[in-house]
Amino acid sequence: MSLTSLIKRLEDIMRPDPGIDGTAQRLSQIVWILFLKIFDYKEEEAELDDDYQPVIPEGYRWRDWATGASLKDQRTGDELIDFVNNQLFPALRGESIEDENGVRAIPFPSNTPRALLVKEFMSRSHNYAANGIQLRMVLNLFDEVDFSDADETHEFNDIYETLLKSLQAAGKAGEFYTPRAVTSFAVKHVDPKLGETVGDFACGTAGFLVDSLRHLEKQVQPGDTKAMESLQDSLIGQEFKPLPYMLGVTNLLLHDIALPNITYGDSLDRKRLLDYEDEDCVDCIVMNPPYGGIATEADKAAFPADLRSSETADLFMSYIITRLRINGRAAVVLPNGFLEGEDNTRIAIKKLLFRQCNLHTVIRLPESVFSPYTSIDTNILFFDKTGSTQETWFYRFDKPEGYKHFSKTRPLLPQHFQPVDEWWDNRVEIADPEVEGAWKAKKYTVDELVAGNYRLDKCGYPHEEEEILPPDQLIDKYRTDKQRIETQIDNLLVQIMSVINNDTEKNA
């Protein structure tokens, strides 16, 4: 089954269902079905060992309810919807259900790690389908996928990634997807090694974790079962929104992680920042923390007063520094607001970064990297915990020749980072060819950065002459500019609130 034909068939089947409204709900529907299909396939593999006991109880496994020896044996229509809503979901959440004799019992009492994964996942899931016939068609379509066929599994992984990309066109859901070109570039230069742990504490759909897995798999020698087993414990994630949590867990299952270690919940308020110990730390961190959001009171309360901010990205930066192990390495995507910020809180965070870490590289990214979701200017900060910062290289990643903007039809691709890769291993200062006195790449000492009030917005983009665009592109540009301006206003309000809160605390 080709990638294009499967996606088209799924869309054609699900679009008429009155219970499913829009891309995000379609994805949510697909992901719980896919999760149960993959989980059962992995269970069947494990059952080849005679001592293995299946996690999901009989009657609720994919093979028991989603398939049938013939069409007449398959549940469909109202019967299927009733079973899914009133038996399957409650049972797999660990709730009690009523049998045909009116007796209530809990069919899934197990609390093993894999059982808890199923319960957590299904507790965050919802069946949006209202038409049992169309749901039956979707189940049968997924049942055609043979996960024992390596080629078909690989193709399905590509299909899943294509579905994740569709999040970018799903309004707010787009914040959960970081372009593959960015994740692969960041992972490549953090360079996780076998035996190390890799963390992403706002992991979204697990793009950074999957790219880390791919990077680690290349280091495994054929037949090295011990190394393959170590991969299972290498990836650590956390996500506090239900849809990306489900997408991330399923993404790792698709990539043969038997027990995805992605925790559902808010990373920032798990415990006080100062209470984290070495056992809580990881060797590598690669992530794109949420920015532009307003932190909760519980989030802020977990941080020392000087690091307390209403901007989630600022809190995450302190959190990342704290959870990075000594000699660890990190790559973090952050907006210009952090680089430019001169308020007391951001300066305190940068002082912490310079003191505890070696901020060795800042890659400035073009404004349309995350298009069409947002045109916010972003950067990748690379640092390690090998010592304090002494000098930092800045490099401006210019758009490829012929590109005015990245877009849905002309996205950022991994090969576009080739000039950055070439410079990375042979670092030289590069003068801006168009602006006298400006730089495309330059090294700054820590003393120079401190003297500049900790501003990290070096090697920025020159002002471009206004381009006359066709009407459709002009409308798109207007929308992205509107989003950027609104975000800038939100960030300014966050800074104002932070100053007000700090003054209130001092006067209290």
Tab-separated table of C-alpha atoms in Angstrom, residues 43 53 59 79 128 158 161 200 216 224 238 262 266 272 329 355 360 366 387 410 440 503:
chain	number	residue	atom	x	y	z
A	43	GLU	CA	2.539	-8.436	22.285
A	53	GLN	CA	1.912	-13.062	29.697
A	59	GLY	CA	-11.341	-9.620	24.786
A	79	GLU	CA	-22.609	-2.352	17.978
A	128	TYR	CA	-14.561	10.814	18.099
A	158	ASP	CA	7.068	7.687	6.531
A	161	GLU	CA	5.715	11.437	9.718
A	200	ASP	CA	13.362	16.217	25.717
A	216	LEU	CA	22.262	5.975	18.141
A	224	ASP	CA	25.299	-6.522	19.378
A	238	GLN	CA	7.767	14.524	28.907
A	262	ILE	CA	7.397	9.622	27.873
A	266	ASP	CA	4.073	19.512	33.196
A	272	ARG	CA	11.434	22.578	42.951
A	329	ARG	CA	25.642	18.384	25.793
A	355	ARG	CA	28.586	30.149	34.776
A	360	HIS	CA	29.943	27.474	22.373
A	366	PRO	CA	15.647	32.464	9.229
A	387	GLY	CA	33.075	24.313	32.128
A	410	ARG	CA	8.981	24.863	-0.223
A	440	LYS	CA	27.571	36.451	9.059
A	503	ASP	CA	8.478	44.390	42.443
